[in-house]
């Protein structure tokens, strides 16, 4: 089956620093990638949708200058949390979709803790 | 607005059957998904319904009624490992997934 990897799985950083999270599709071409965040005991919240080679589409209320998304290739998307603050601490999950396929394949998630 | 409703929490006994309901109101419909999510892990795909009726896959079945905006996930022969959150999600007319808040299922021996 389709596999999506995410790196790192856990990261702790100091307030004010930036953190980059990578999302890779290992055995398929991810024409569309999605970035979600999830707070404890809450559902997934879509942050942005990115198509390979084009700018990401951000959901309302998500700061594009704070959460930089790059989808430079069909197998890699990155999310950079810039000038991280403790309230950015969350579980970040990416998912990927191939072409017009309906199913999204999820990465294992990245637990970000900002101290 | 778009809305997905599912119970917050359910409790069931090992070996029994449990039905998790989901109702939705979305702008357009391109299918309904059920995902399982264990604590601290990413969701894993369980089922996809786009036509009315029941889809059976082993111990899990999913039902859809588009006219009623309603779906359920049926879990049979419950096992302790089925303790997880179950997320209902609807793909809207823009092919975006609209997520429910999830139902935490607690299995007791």
Coordinates of C-alpha atoms in Angstrom, one line a residue:
Chain A
X1 CA 0.0 0.0 0.0
X2 CA 0.9 3.7 -0.3
X3 CA 3.3 4.9 2.4
X4 CA 3.9 8.4 3.6
X5 CA 6.8 9.1 6.0
X6 CA 7.2 12.1 8.2
X7 CA 10.4 13.4 9.8
X8 CA 11.1 14.1 12.6
X9 CA 8.5 12.1 14.7
X10 CA 9.2 14.3 17.7
X11 CA 10.9 17.6 18.1
X12 CA 11.5 19.9 21.0
X13 CA 12.6 23.5 20.2
X14 CA 13.0 26.7 22.0
X15 CA 10.6 29.6 21.6
X16 CA 11.6 31.8 18.7
X17 CA 13.4 29.2 16.7
X18 CA 12.1 27.6 13.4
X19 CA 11.4 24.0 12.9
X20 CA 11.1 22.1 9.6
X21 CA 8.9 19.0 9.2
X22 CA 9.3 16.8 6.1
X23 CA 6.6 14.7 4.5
X24 CA 7.5 12.2 1.9
X25 CA 5.5 9.8 -0.3
X26 CA 7.6 6.7 -0.6
X27 CA 6.0 4.7 -3.4
X28 CA 3.7 7.0 -5.2
X29 CA 3.6 10.5 -6.7
X30 CA 1.8 12.8 -4.3
X31 CA 0.3 15.4 -6.6
X32 CA -1.5 16.9 -3.6
X33 CA -0.4 17.1 0.0
X34 CA -2.3 18.2 3.0
X35 CA -1.0 19.5 6.4
X36 CA -3.1 19.1 9.5
X37 CA -2.6 20.0 13.1
X38 CA -4.3 18.2 16.0
X39 CA -4.7 19.3 19.6
X40 CA -5.2 16.7 22.3
X41 CA -8.6 15.1 22.1
X42 CA -9.6 17.3 19.1
X43 CA -10.1 16.4 15.5
X44 CA -7.8 17.1 12.7
X45 CA -7.7 20.7 11.5
X46 CA -6.6 21.3 7.9
X47 CA -4.0 23.9 7.7
X48 CA -3.2 24.0 4.1
X49 CA -3.4 22.1 0.8
X50 CA -0.4 22.1 -1.6
X51 CA -0.1 20.9 -5.1
X52 CA 3.3 20.1 -6.5
X53 CA 5.0 23.1 -8.0
X54 CA 2.4 25.7 -6.9
X55 CA 1.8 27.8 -3.8
X56 CA -0.1 26.2 -1.0
X57 CA -3.7 27.2 -0.3
X58 CA -4.1 28.0 3.4
X59 CA -7.2 27.6 5.4
X60 CA -8.8 30.7 7.0
X61 CA -7.0 31.7 10.2
X62 CA -3.7 29.9 9.3
X63 CA -0.8 32.4 9.0
X64 CA 1.0 31.6 5.7
X65 CA 4.1 33.6 6.9
X66 CA 4.3 31.5 10.0
X67 CA 3.6 28.1 8.5
X68 CA 5.7 28.0 5.4
X69 CA 4.8 25.1 3.1
X70 CA 6.9 24.0 0.1
X71 CA 5.9 21.2 -2.2
X72 CA 8.9 21.2 -4.5
X73 CA 8.6 17.7 -5.9
X74 CA 6.0 14.9 -6.3
X75 CA 7.4 13.1 -3.3
X76 CA 8.3 15.8 -0.8
X77 CA 6.5 18.6 1.0
X78 CA 7.9 20.5 3.9
X79 CA 6.2 22.6 6.7
X80 CA 8.4 25.1 8.4
X81 CA 7.0 26.6 11.6
X82 CA 8.8 29.9 11.9
X83 CA 9.5 31.7 15.2
X84 CA 7.8 29.0 17.1
X85 CA 5.9 29.8 20.3
X86 CA 4.6 27.5 23.0
X87 CA 1.1 27.7 21.5
X88 CA 2.4 26.1 18.3
X89 CA 3.0 22.9 20.3
X90 CA 0.8 20.4 18.6
X91 CA 0.6 17.2 16.6
X92 CA 1.3 17.9 13.0
X93 CA 0.2 15.4 10.4
X94 CA 0.6 15.3 6.7
X95 CA -1.3 13.3 4.1
X96 CA -0.9 12.8 0.4
X97 CA -3.1 12.0 -2.5
X98 CA -2.1 10.8 -5.9
X99 CA -3.9 12.3 -8.9
X100 CA -7.7 12.1 -8.7
X101 CA -7.5 9.2 -6.2
X102 CA -10.0 9.8 -3.4
X103 CA -7.9 8.4 -0.6
X104 CA -5.5 10.4 1.4
X105 CA -2.6 8.5 2.9
X106 CA -1.4 9.8 6.2
X107 CA 2.1 10.2 7.6
X108 CA 2.8 9.1 11.2
X109 CA 2.7 12.6 12.5
X110 CA 5.2 14.9 14.2
X111 CA 4.9 15.9 17.8
X112 CA 6.2 19.5 18.2
X113 CA 6.9 20.9 21.7
X114 CA 8.0 24.5 22.0
X115 CA 9.5 25.4 25.3
Chain B
X1 CA -21.9 26.0 7.2
X2 CA -20.4 22.5 7.0
X3 CA -20.9 20.2 9.9
X4 CA -20.1 16.7 10.9
X5 CA -21.6 15.3 14.1
X6 CA -20.6 12.1 15.9
X7 CA -20.8 11.1 19.6
X8 CA -17.9 12.2 21.7
X9 CA -17.4 8.9 23.5
X10 CA -18.8 5.4 23.5
X11 CA -18.1 2.4 25.7
X12 CA -18.6 -1.3 24.7
X13 CA -17.6 -4.7 25.9
X14 CA -15.1 -7.0 24.4
X15 CA -16.7 -9.4 22.0
X16 CA -19.8 -7.3 21.5
X17 CA -21.0 -5.1 18.6
X18 CA -20.9 -1.3 18.6
X19 CA -22.4 1.2 16.1
X20 CA -20.9 4.7 15.7
X21 CA -23.1 7.2 14.0
X22 CA -22.2 10.2 11.9
X23 CA -24.5 12.8 10.5
X24 CA -23.3 15.5 8.1
X25 CA -24.3 18.7 6.4
X26 CA -21.8 19.7 3.7
X27 CA -21.6 21.7 0.5
X28 CA -21.6 18.9 -1.9
X29 CA -20.7 15.3 -1.4
X30 CA -17.9 13.2 -2.9
X31 CA -17.8 10.4 -0.4
X32 CA -17.6 9.6 3.3
X33 CA -14.6 8.2 5.1
X34 CA -14.1 6.4 8.4
X35 CA -10.6 6.5 10.0
X36 CA -9.3 4.9 13.1
X37 CA -6.8 6.8 15.2
X38 CA -5.0 5.5 18.2
X39 CA -3.7 8.0 20.7
X40 CA -0.6 9.8 19.5
X41 CA -0.7 8.2 16.1
X42 CA -1.9 9.3 12.7
X43 CA -5.3 8.2 11.4
X44 CA -5.6 5.0 9.4
X45 CA -8.1 4.4 6.7
X46 CA -11.0 2.1 7.4
X47 CA -13.7 2.6 4.8
X48 CA -15.0 4.8 2.0
X49 CA -18.7 5.1 1.0
X50 CA -19.9 7.1 -1.9
X51 CA -23.1 5.2 -2.8
X52 CA -25.9 4.3 -0.4
X53 CA -25.7 1.0 1.3
X54 CA -23.5 -1.2 3.4
X55 CA -19.9 -1.9 2.8
X56 CA -18.5 -4.8 4.7
X57 CA -14.8 -5.4 5.4
X58 CA -14.1 -8.1 7.9
X59 CA -15.2 -7.1 11.4
X60 CA -15.9 -3.6 10.2
X61 CA -18.9 -2.4 8.1
X62 CA -19.9 1.1 7.1
X63 CA -23.3 2.3 6.0
X64 CA -24.3 5.4 4.1
X65 CA -27.6 7.1 3.4
X66 CA -27.0 10.2 1.3
X67 CA -30.6 11.3 1.5
X68 CA -30.5 11.4 5.3
X69 CA -26.9 12.7 5.5
X70 CA -26.1 9.7 7.7
X71 CA -23.5 7.1 8.1
X72 CA -22.5 4.5 10.7
X73 CA -19.5 2.4 11.4
X74 CA -20.3 -1.0 12.8
X75 CA -17.6 -2.9 14.6
X76 CA -18.2 -6.6 15.4
X77 CA -16.5 -9.0 17.8
X78 CA -14.8 -6.1 19.5
X79 CA -11.2 -6.6 20.6
X80 CA -9.3 -4.5 23.2
X81 CA -7.1 -3.2 20.3
X82 CA -10.2 -1.6 18.9
X83 CA -10.0 1.0 21.6
X84 CA -9.3 4.2 19.6
X85 CA -10.9 7.3 18.2
X86 CA -13.0 6.8 15.1
X87 CA -13.1 9.8 12.8
X88 CA -15.9 10.4 10.2
X89 CA -14.9 12.7 7.3
X90 CA -16.9 13.9 4.3
X91 CA -15.3 15.0 1.0
X92 CA -17.1 18.1 -0.1
X93 CA -17.6 19.5 -3.6
X94 CA -14.1 20.9 -3.6
X95 CA -12.7 17.5 -2.8
X96 CA -11.7 18.7 0.7
X97 CA -12.2 16.5 3.7
X98 CA -14.4 17.9 6.4
X99 CA -13.6 16.1 9.6
X100 CA -15.8 15.2 12.5
X101 CA -14.4 15.6 16.0
X102 CA -14.1 11.8 16.4
X103 CA -15.7 9.3 18.7
X104 CA -13.5 7.8 21.4
X105 CA -14.4 4.2 21.8
X106 CA -13.5 2.5 25.1
X107 CA -13.6 -1.3 25.1
X108 CA -14.0 -3.0 28.5
X109 CA -13.2 -6.6 29.2

